[in-house]
PDB file of C-alpha atoms in Angstrom:
ATOM      1  CA  SER A   1       5.173  -5.505  16.177  1.00 97.00           C
ATOM      2  CA  LEU A   2       4.482  -5.073  12.463  1.00 96.00           C
ATOM      3  CA  LEU A   3       1.849  -2.607  11.323  1.00 92.00           C
ATOM      4  CA  THR A   4       0.231  -5.303   9.170  1.00 90.00           C
ATOM      5  CA  ARG A   5       0.951  -8.498   7.260  1.00 92.00           C
ATOM      6  CA  GLU A   6      -1.673  -7.527   4.680  1.00 85.00           C
ATOM      7  CA  HIS A   7       0.860  -5.294   2.904  1.00 80.00           C
ATOM      8  CA  THR A   8       3.761  -6.874   1.004  1.00 81.00           C
ATOM      9  CA  TYR A   9       5.967  -3.994   2.150  1.00 84.00           C
ATOM     10  CA  TYR A  10       5.811  -5.159   5.759  1.00 90.00           C
ATOM     11  CA  ASN A  11       6.185  -8.785   4.696  1.00 91.00           C
ATOM     12  CA  ALA A  12       9.486  -7.799   3.067  1.00 91.00           C
ATOM     13  CA  ILE A  13      10.616  -6.073   6.270  1.00 94.00           C
ATOM     14  CA  GLU A  14       9.803  -9.217   8.244  1.00 97.00           C
ATOM     15  CA  GLU A  15      11.659 -11.455   5.796  1.00 96.00           C
ATOM     16  CA  ALA A  16      14.741  -9.228   5.956  1.00 96.00           C
ATOM     17  CA  MET A  17      14.774  -9.261   9.742  1.00 98.00           C
ATOM     18  CA  ILE A  18      14.371 -13.035   9.897  1.00 98.00           C
ATOM     19  CA  ALA A  19      17.254 -13.438   7.443  1.00 98.00           C
ATOM     20  CA  VAL A  20      19.696 -11.189   9.315  1.00 97.00           C
ATOM     21  CA  ALA A  21      18.744 -11.961  12.944  1.00 98.00           C
ATOM     22  CA  PRO A  22      20.958 -15.100  13.265  1.00 98.00           C
ATOM     23  CA  SER A  23      24.072 -13.064  12.456  1.00 97.00           C
ATOM     24  CA  TYR A  24      23.419 -11.045  15.634  1.00 97.00           C
ATOM     25  CA  HIS A  25      22.262 -14.074  17.681  1.00 97.00           C
ATOM     26  CA  PHE A  26      18.846 -12.459  18.018  1.00 98.00           C
ATOM     27  CA  GLU A  27      15.674 -14.413  18.687  1.00 97.00           C
ATOM     28  CA  LEU A  28      12.734 -12.638  17.053  1.00 97.00           C
ATOM     29  CA  VAL A  29       9.169 -12.673  18.367  1.00 97.00           C
ATOM     30  CA  ILE A  30       7.110 -11.105  15.578  1.00 97.00           C
ATOM     31  CA  GLN A  31       3.471 -10.054  15.917  1.00 97.00           C
ATOM     32  CA  ASP A  32       0.999  -8.530  13.453  1.00 97.00           C
ATOM     33  CA  ALA A  33      -0.820  -5.449  14.763  1.00 96.00           C
ATOM     34  CA  LYS A  34      -3.373  -5.776  11.941  1.00 93.00           C
ATOM     35  CA  SER A  35      -3.477  -1.986  11.488  1.00 88.00           C
ATOM     36  CA  ASP A  36      -5.079  -1.589  14.907  1.00 91.00           C
ATOM     37  CA  ALA A  37      -3.497   0.660  17.541  1.00 91.00           C
ATOM     38  CA  ASN A  38      -5.173  -1.149  20.454  1.00 94.00           C
ATOM     39  CA  THR A  39      -3.844  -4.474  19.212  1.00 96.00           C
ATOM     40  CA  GLN A  40      -0.368  -3.000  18.939  1.00 96.00           C
ATOM     41  CA  PHE A  41      -0.593  -1.519  22.430  1.00 95.00           C
ATOM     42  CA  ASN A  42      -1.517  -4.961  23.805  1.00 96.00           C
ATOM     43  CA  GLN A  43       1.384  -6.526  21.931  1.00 97.00           C
ATOM     44  CA  ILE A  44       3.824  -4.074  23.512  1.00 96.00           C
ATOM     45  CA  GLN A  45       2.404  -4.936  26.937  1.00 97.00           C
ATOM     46  CA  ASP A  46       2.863  -8.647  26.172  1.00 97.00           C
ATOM     47  CA  PHE A  47       6.473  -8.052  25.130  1.00 98.00           C
ATOM     48  CA  ILE A  48       7.105  -6.258  28.423  1.00 97.00           C
ATOM     49  CA  THR A  49       5.581  -9.165  30.342  1.00 97.00           C
ATOM     50  CA  GLN A  50       7.848 -11.533  28.419  1.00 96.00           C
ATOM     51  CA  GLN A  51      10.812  -9.383  29.510  1.00 96.00           C
ATOM     52  CA  VAL A  52      12.218  -9.059  26.005  1.00 98.00           C
ATOM     53  CA  ASP A  53      15.526  -7.240  25.589  1.00 98.00           C
ATOM     54  CA  ALA A  54      14.288  -4.741  22.996  1.00 98.00           C
ATOM     55  CA  ILE A  55      11.069  -3.814  21.243  1.00 98.00           C
ATOM     56  CA  VAL A  56      10.842  -2.909  17.564  1.00 97.00           C
ATOM     57  CA  MET A  57       7.633  -1.660  16.029  1.00 95.00           C
ATOM     58  CA  CYS A  58       6.230  -0.255  12.837  1.00 94.00           C
ATOM     59  CA  PRO A  59       3.649   1.976  14.545  1.00 92.00           C
ATOM     60  CA  VAL A  60       0.039   1.814  13.388  1.00 89.00           C
ATOM     61  CA  ASN A  61      -0.175   5.569  13.812  1.00 82.00           C
ATOM     62  CA  SER A  62       2.028   8.450  14.833  1.00 76.00           C
ATOM     63  CA  SER A  63       0.156   9.257  18.035  1.00 77.00           C
ATOM     64  CA  GLY A  64      -1.616   7.177  20.616  1.00 76.00           C
ATOM     65  CA  LEU A  65       1.233   4.749  21.307  1.00 87.00           C
ATOM     66  CA  GLU A  66       3.242   7.063  23.541  1.00 90.00           C
ATOM     67  CA  ASN A  67       1.877   5.306  26.647  1.00 92.00           C
ATOM     68  CA  ALA A  68       3.026   1.933  25.318  1.00 93.00           C
ATOM     69  CA  VAL A  69       6.498   3.354  24.736  1.00 94.00           C
ATOM     70  CA  ALA A  70       6.505   4.804  28.257  1.00 95.00           C
ATOM     71  CA  LEU A  71       5.612   1.415  29.754  1.00 96.00           C
ATOM     72  CA  ALA A  72       8.535  -0.187  27.918  1.00 97.00           C
ATOM     73  CA  VAL A  73      10.945   2.525  29.010  1.00 96.00           C
ATOM     74  CA  GLU A  74       9.731   2.163  32.603  1.00 96.00           C
ATOM     75  CA  ALA A  75      10.584  -1.541  32.333  1.00 97.00           C
ATOM     76  CA  SER A  76      14.063  -0.591  31.012  1.00 97.00           C
ATOM     77  CA  ILE A  77      13.315  -2.030  27.567  1.00 98.00           C
ATOM     78  CA  PRO A  78      14.649   0.073  24.671  1.00 97.00           C
ATOM     79  CA  VAL A  79      12.196   0.838  21.854  1.00 97.00           C
ATOM     80  CA  PHE A  80      13.079   1.155  18.165  1.00 97.00           C
ATOM     81  CA  THR A  81      10.752   2.144  15.320  1.00 96.00           C
ATOM     82  CA  MET A  82      10.740   1.525  11.582  1.00 94.00           C
ATOM     83  CA  ASP A  83       8.957   3.286   8.720  1.00 89.00           C
ATOM     84  CA  VAL A  84       6.546   5.296  10.896  1.00 87.00           C
ATOM     85  CA  ARG A  85       7.649   7.486  13.777  1.00 85.00           C
ATOM     86  CA  THR A  86       5.735   7.656  17.026  1.00 87.00           C
ATOM     87  CA  GLU A  87       5.803   9.861  20.093  1.00 86.00           C
ATOM     88  CA  GLY A  88       7.810   8.886  23.149  1.00 90.00           C
ATOM     89  CA  ASP A  89      11.347   8.097  24.218  1.00 93.00           C
ATOM     90  CA  ILE A  90      12.518   6.101  21.197  1.00 94.00           C
ATOM     91  CA  VAL A  91      16.150   4.984  20.976  1.00 97.00           C
ATOM     92  CA  ASN A  92      16.262   4.963  17.174  1.00 96.00           C
ATOM     93  CA  HIS A  93      14.012   5.399  14.168  1.00 95.00           C
ATOM     94  CA  VAL A  94      14.935   4.064  10.736  1.00 95.00           C
ATOM     95  CA  GLY A  95      13.095   5.005   7.577  1.00 92.00           C
ATOM     96  CA  ILE A  96      13.259   6.578   4.176  1.00 91.00           C
ATOM     97  CA  ASP A  97      13.312  10.369   3.836  1.00 93.00           C
ATOM     98  CA  ASN A  98       9.599  10.514   3.094  1.00 93.00           C
ATOM     99  CA  TYR A  99       9.464  14.256   2.483  1.00 96.00           C
ATOM    100  CA  ALA A 100      12.210  13.929  -0.130  1.00 96.00           C
ATOM    101  CA  GLY A 101      10.291  11.005  -1.602  1.00 97.00           C
ATOM    102  CA  GLY A 102       7.266  13.229  -2.092  1.00 98.00           C
ATOM    103  CA  GLN A 103       9.447  15.850  -3.755  1.00 98.00           C
ATOM    104  CA  LEU A 104      10.921  13.203  -6.036  1.00 98.00           C
ATOM    105  CA  ALA A 105       7.431  12.076  -7.019  1.00 98.00           C
ATOM    106  CA  ALA A 106       6.485  15.686  -7.808  1.00 98.00           C
ATOM    107  CA  ASP A 107       9.493  16.141 -10.078  1.00 98.00           C
ATOM    108  CA  TYR A 108       8.695  12.880 -11.857  1.00 98.00           C
ATOM    109  CA  ALA A 109       5.051  13.911 -12.263  1.00 98.00           C
ATOM    110  CA  ALA A 110       6.115  17.239 -13.744  1.00 98.00           C
ATOM    111  CA  ASP A 111       8.280  15.444 -16.292  1.00 98.00           C
ATOM    112  CA  LEU A 112       5.399  13.175 -17.282  1.00 98.00           C
ATOM    113  CA  LEU A 113       3.092  16.158 -17.709  1.00 98.00           C
ATOM    114  CA  GLY A 114       5.564  18.380 -19.484  1.00 97.00           C
ATOM    115  CA  GLY A 115       5.150  20.864 -16.637  1.00 97.00           C
ATOM    116  CA  VAL A 116       1.444  21.496 -17.280  1.00 98.00           C
ATOM    117  CA  GLY A 117      -1.757  19.887 -16.023  1.00 98.00           C
ATOM    118  CA  GLU A 118      -4.044  18.926 -13.155  1.00 98.00           C
ATOM    119  CA  VAL A 119      -2.934  16.429 -10.512  1.00 98.00           C
ATOM    120  CA  ALA A 120      -4.476  14.912  -7.376  1.00 98.00           C
ATOM    121  CA  VAL A 121      -3.161  13.273  -4.212  1.00 98.00           C
ATOM    122  CA  ILE A 122      -4.435  10.257  -2.282  1.00 98.00           C
ATOM    123  CA  GLY A 123      -2.904  10.470   1.193  1.00 96.00           C
ATOM    124  CA  TYR A 124      -2.805   8.693   4.537  1.00 92.00           C
ATOM    125  CA  ASP A 125      -2.953  11.525   7.050  1.00 90.00           C
ATOM    126  CA  GLU A 126      -2.894   9.475  10.267  1.00 83.00           C
ATOM    127  CA  VAL A 127       0.661   8.234   9.677  1.00 82.00           C
ATOM    128  CA  SER A 128       3.551  10.707   9.829  1.00 82.00           C
ATOM    129  CA  SER A 129       5.630   9.016   7.116  1.00 85.00           C
ATOM    130  CA  CYS A 130       2.773   9.210   4.623  1.00 90.00           C
ATOM    131  CA  ALA A 131       1.825  12.739   5.678  1.00 92.00           C
ATOM    132  CA  ASP A 132       5.441  13.745   4.974  1.00 94.00           C
ATOM    133  CA  ARG A 133       5.152  12.253   1.472  1.00 96.00           C
ATOM    134  CA  THR A 134       2.086  14.375   0.784  1.00 98.00           C
ATOM    135  CA  ALA A 135       3.746  17.495   2.202  1.00 98.00           C
ATOM    136  CA  GLY A 136       6.881  17.009   0.106  1.00 98.00           C
ATOM    137  CA  PHE A 137       4.839  16.520  -3.065  1.00 98.00           C
ATOM    138  CA  LEU A 138       2.595  19.545  -2.482  1.00 98.00           C
ATOM    139  CA  HIS A 139       5.464  21.847  -1.537  1.00 98.00           C
ATOM    140  CA  GLN A 140       7.536  20.844  -4.554  1.00 98.00           C
ATOM    141  CA  ILE A 141       4.641  21.431  -6.946  1.00 98.00           C
ATOM    142  CA  GLU A 142       3.893  24.811  -5.380  1.00 97.00           C
ATOM    143  CA  GLU A 143       7.512  25.955  -5.409  1.00 97.00           C
ATOM    144  CA  LYS A 144       8.654  24.708  -8.811  1.00 98.00           C
ATOM    145  CA  TYR A 145       5.724  24.109 -11.143  1.00 98.00           C
ATOM    146  CA  ALA A 146       3.397  27.093 -11.512  1.00 97.00           C
ATOM    147  CA  SER A 147       1.500  25.494 -14.418  1.00 98.00           C
ATOM    148  CA  ILE A 148       0.610  22.338 -12.497  1.00 98.00           C
ATOM    149  CA  SER A 149      -2.511  22.513 -10.308  1.00 98.00           C
ATOM    150  CA  VAL A 150      -3.258  20.182  -7.392  1.00 98.00           C
ATOM    151  CA  VAL A 151      -7.031  20.031  -7.790  1.00 98.00           C
ATOM    152  CA  ASP A 152      -7.809  17.384  -5.168  1.00 98.00           C
ATOM    153  CA  ASN A 153      -6.194  15.929  -2.043  1.00 98.00           C
ATOM    154  CA  GLN A 154      -8.050  13.267  -0.065  1.00 97.00           C
ATOM    155  CA  ASN A 155      -7.248  10.922   2.822  1.00 95.00           C
ATOM    156  CA  SER A 156      -7.520   7.162   2.252  1.00 93.00           C
ATOM    157  CA  SER A 157      -6.765   6.325   5.913  1.00 88.00           C
ATOM    158  CA  GLY A 158      -4.610   3.502   4.588  1.00 81.00           C
ATOM    159  CA  ASN A 159      -7.518   1.611   3.032  1.00 83.00           C
ATOM    160  CA  ALA A 160      -7.131   0.328  -0.536  1.00 84.00           C
ATOM    161  CA  GLU A 161     -10.884   0.104  -1.120  1.00 90.00           C
ATOM    162  CA  LYS A 162     -11.314   3.669   0.099  1.00 91.00           C
ATOM    163  CA  GLY A 163      -8.491   4.679  -2.226  1.00 91.00           C
ATOM    164  CA  ALA A 164     -10.435   3.225  -5.149  1.00 95.00           C
ATOM    165  CA  ASN A 165     -13.603   5.052  -4.070  1.00 96.00           C
ATOM    166  CA  ILE A 166     -11.700   8.319  -3.672  1.00 97.00           C
ATOM    167  CA  MET A 167     -10.391   7.928  -7.204  1.00 97.00           C
ATOM    168  CA  GLN A 168     -13.928   7.483  -8.514  1.00 97.00           C
ATOM    169  CA  ASP A 169     -14.914  10.734  -6.801  1.00 97.00           C
ATOM    170  CA  MET A 170     -11.868  12.546  -8.151  1.00 98.00           C
ATOM    171  CA  ILE A 171     -12.654  11.434 -11.695  1.00 97.00           C
ATOM    172  CA  LEU A 172     -16.215  12.733 -11.430  1.00 97.00           C
ATOM    173  CA  LYS A 173     -15.189  16.092  -9.952  1.00 97.00           C
ATOM    174  CA  ASN A 174     -12.116  16.722 -12.105  1.00 97.00           C
ATOM    175  CA  PRO A 175     -12.687  15.881 -15.796  1.00 96.00           C
ATOM    176  CA  GLU A 176      -9.293  17.355 -16.772  1.00 97.00           C
ATOM    177  CA  LEU A 177      -7.310  15.336 -14.225  1.00 98.00           C
ATOM    178  CA  LYS A 178      -4.106  13.975 -15.766  1.00 98.00           C
ATOM    179  CA  LEU A 179      -2.231  12.304 -12.898  1.00 98.00           C
ATOM    180  CA  VAL A 180      -2.713  11.013  -9.359  1.00 98.00           C
ATOM    181  CA  PHE A 181      -0.020  10.528  -6.726  1.00 98.00           C
ATOM    182  CA  ALA A 182      -0.877   7.996  -4.017  1.00 97.00           C
ATOM    183  CA  VAL A 183       1.385   7.885  -0.967  1.00 96.00           C
ATOM    184  CA  GLY A 184       1.301   4.074  -0.851  1.00 93.00           C
ATOM    185  CA  ASP A 185       1.134   1.421  -3.571  1.00 93.00           C
ATOM    186  CA  PRO A 186      -2.054  -0.266  -2.257  1.00 90.00           C
ATOM    187  CA  TRP A 187      -3.992   2.983  -2.714  1.00 92.00           C
ATOM    188  CA  ALA A 188      -2.258   3.649  -6.024  1.00 95.00           C
ATOM    189  CA  LEU A 189      -3.368   0.221  -7.247  1.00 95.00           C
ATOM    190  CA  GLY A 190      -6.899   0.859  -5.983  1.00 94.00           C
ATOM    191  CA  ALA A 191      -6.910   4.145  -7.863  1.00 96.00           C
ATOM    192  CA  LEU A 192      -5.667   2.404 -11.004  1.00 97.00           C
ATOM    193  CA  GLN A 193      -8.574  -0.025 -10.842  1.00 96.00           C
ATOM    194  CA  SER A 194     -11.060   2.859 -10.756  1.00 97.00           C
ATOM    195  CA  ILE A 195      -9.257   4.614 -13.610  1.00 98.00           C
ATOM    196  CA  HIS A 196      -9.509   1.496 -15.774  1.00 97.00           C
ATOM    197  CA  THR A 197     -13.192   1.064 -14.884  1.00 97.00           C
ATOM    198  CA  ALA A 198     -13.890   4.671 -15.902  1.00 97.00           C
ATOM    199  CA  GLN A 199     -11.792   4.201 -19.061  1.00 97.00           C
ATOM    200  CA  LYS A 200      -9.730   7.304 -18.339  1.00 97.00           C
ATOM    201  CA  ASP A 201      -6.130   8.083 -19.259  1.00 97.00           C
ATOM    202  CA  ILE A 202      -4.991   9.244 -15.840  1.00 98.00           C
ATOM    203  CA  MET A 203      -1.409   8.405 -14.941  1.00 98.00           C
ATOM    204  CA  VAL A 204      -0.519   6.962 -11.538  1.00 98.00           C
ATOM    205  CA  ILE A 205       2.542   7.320  -9.314  1.00 98.00           C
ATOM    206  CA  GLY A 206       2.745   5.212  -6.148  1.00 97.00           C
ATOM    207  CA  PHE A 207       5.073   4.880  -3.200  1.00 96.00           C
ATOM    208  CA  ASP A 208       6.757   1.735  -1.782  1.00 91.00           C
ATOM    209  CA  GLY A 209       8.024  -0.133  -4.848  1.00 91.00           C
ATOM    210  CA  SER A 210       5.942  -3.207  -3.976  1.00 88.00           C
ATOM    211  CA  ASP A 211       5.965  -6.329  -6.154  1.00 88.00           C
ATOM    212  CA  GLU A 212       2.413  -5.573  -7.295  1.00 92.00           C
ATOM    213  CA  ALA A 213       3.416  -2.063  -8.319  1.00 94.00           C
ATOM    214  CA  LYS A 214       6.439  -3.407 -10.178  1.00 95.00           C
ATOM    215  CA  ASP A 215       4.165  -5.765 -12.122  1.00 96.00           C
ATOM    216  CA  GLU A 216       2.015  -2.811 -13.205  1.00 97.00           C
ATOM    217  CA  ILE A 217       5.059  -0.727 -14.132  1.00 98.00           C
ATOM    218  CA  ARG A 218       6.332  -3.560 -16.350  1.00 98.00           C
ATOM    219  CA  LYS A 219       3.098  -3.336 -18.375  1.00 97.00           C
ATOM    220  CA  ASP A 220       4.205   0.185 -19.434  1.00 96.00           C
ATOM    221  CA  GLY A 221       0.660   1.434 -18.997  1.00 97.00           C
ATOM    222  CA  LEU A 222      -0.879   4.104 -16.759  1.00 98.00           C
ATOM    223  CA  PHE A 223       0.983   3.044 -13.606  1.00 98.00           C
ATOM    224  CA  LYS A 224       4.141   4.959 -14.408  1.00 98.00           C
ATOM    225  CA  ALA A 225       6.331   4.748 -11.327  1.00 98.00           C
ATOM    226  CA  SER A 226       6.678   4.188  -7.606  1.00 98.00           C
ATOM    227  CA  VAL A 227       9.032   5.768  -5.085  1.00 97.00           C
ATOM    228  CA  TRP A 228      11.096   2.852  -3.789  1.00 92.00           C
ATOM    229  CA  ASP A 229      11.079   2.530   0.000  1.00 86.00           C
ATOM    230  CA  ASN A 230      13.482  -0.464   0.120  1.00 87.00           C
ATOM    231  CA  PRO A 231      11.893  -2.494   2.954  1.00 89.00           C
ATOM    232  CA  THR A 232      14.744  -5.026   2.936  1.00 91.00           C
ATOM    233  CA  MET A 233      17.252  -2.307   3.779  1.00 91.00           C
ATOM    234  CA  LEU A 234      14.877  -1.023   6.461  1.00 93.00           C
ATOM    235  CA  GLY A 235      14.695  -4.353   8.288  1.00 95.00           C
ATOM    236  CA  GLU A 236      18.441  -4.883   8.059  1.00 96.00           C
ATOM    237  CA  LEU A 237      19.315  -1.381   9.261  1.00 95.00           C
ATOM    238  CA  CYS A 238      16.963  -1.612  12.210  1.00 96.00           C
ATOM    239  CA  LEU A 239      18.554  -4.777  13.582  1.00 97.00           C
ATOM    240  CA  GLU A 240      22.006  -3.363  12.876  1.00 97.00           C
ATOM    241  CA  ASN A 241      21.120  -0.409  15.110  1.00 97.00           C
ATOM    242  CA  VAL A 242      19.696  -2.674  17.825  1.00 98.00           C
ATOM    243  CA  ALA A 243      22.971  -4.622  17.819  1.00 98.00           C
ATOM    244  CA  ALA A 244      24.987  -1.409  17.977  1.00 97.00           C
ATOM    245  CA  TYR A 245      22.924  -0.230  20.954  1.00 98.00           C
ATOM    246  CA  PHE A 246      23.536  -3.506  22.801  1.00 97.00           C
ATOM    247  CA  ALA A 247      27.253  -3.121  22.062  1.00 97.00           C
ATOM    248  CA  GLY A 248      27.269   0.289  23.758  1.00 97.00           C
ATOM    249  CA  GLU A 249      27.793   2.220  20.541  1.00 97.00           C
ATOM    250  CA  ASP A 250      26.224   5.584  19.745  1.00 94.00           C
ATOM    251  CA  VAL A 251      23.042   5.133  17.735  1.00 95.00           C
ATOM    252  CA  PRO A 252      21.449   8.120  15.950  1.00 94.00           C
ATOM    253  CA  GLU A 253      17.959   8.986  17.105  1.00 94.00           C
ATOM    254  CA  VAL A 254      16.828   9.165  13.483  1.00 93.00           C
ATOM    255  CA  TYR A 255      18.404   7.538  10.440  1.00 91.00           C
ATOM    256  CA  GLU A 256      16.797   8.332   7.092  1.00 89.00           C
ATOM    257  CA  TYR A 257      18.035   7.164   3.707  1.00 88.00           C
ATOM    258  CA  ALA A 258      17.423   8.651   0.279  1.00 90.00           C
ATOM    259  CA  PRO A 259      14.519   7.506  -1.928  1.00 92.00           C
ATOM    260  CA  ARG A 260      14.671   6.715  -5.636  1.00 93.00           C
ATOM    261  CA  MET A 261      12.152   6.217  -8.407  1.00 96.00           C
ATOM    262  CA  LEU A 262      11.248   2.869  -9.934  1.00 96.00           C
ATOM    263  CA  ASP A 263       9.885   3.059 -13.456  1.00 97.00           C
ATOM    264  CA  ILE A 264      10.024   1.098 -16.707  1.00 97.00           C
ATOM    265  CA  THR A 265      13.716   1.949 -17.139  1.00 97.00           C
ATOM    266  CA  ASN A 266      14.943   0.324 -13.922  1.00 96.00           C
ATOM    267  CA  VAL A 267      12.156  -1.831 -12.486  1.00 94.00           C
ATOM    268  CA  ASP A 268      14.137  -5.052 -13.074  1.00 91.00           C
ATOM    269  CA  GLU A 269      17.503  -3.831 -11.822  1.00 83.00           C
TER     270      GLU A 269
END
């Protein structure tokens, strides 16, 4: 159960899983939760009815799906998660170290600003992975960069249009704003649109390393960088862990890999 097919990040996860599944003799049944927790809950119930051998999901949110997980466990179906953690008895979670990704974005922002200036954050508080990105960024700024001020921090709830509207509000309230960090590329791109409309020179850092973000980075304009989440690796690692579980091997409850920055120097590598 994918969080959404409206985001190229999850499309890349799906493509990776489809590509690697034959090597494990897996048959995939892939559904789109369309960013709706109730839809995802119903999908999990359908998978249980179908008596699948394992369930993998990119949770829509970090709470509220515990009952769905419990139903699967009761039916002796192991549950695996990708990207976003959720409550419940999960066999394995695979994802990037989101907190470290936020810290990496903070260090990159500080370099861009020369260690001085006002910054803002566009978050996604309902999802643990994105909340960790915000927390890592804020903590790193507070601990290391006394001359950088976080003057605004707002929740987009994962909506690109809302991200654009938030950016408009931030521009009006913070005339000295120099940089915005958005915890996902869709909201970073929405923010960029508002920045261009307002004709401001506010730099943008995103998170995901999506194709759309890469296109903006190649322009060498205000969209400076994105923390790369490597969705292909995510999809591959998840199925590798499912296969290991079926083989009776020990599978770590959580496997997180290190993030890295994509900018004009390495966007085409």
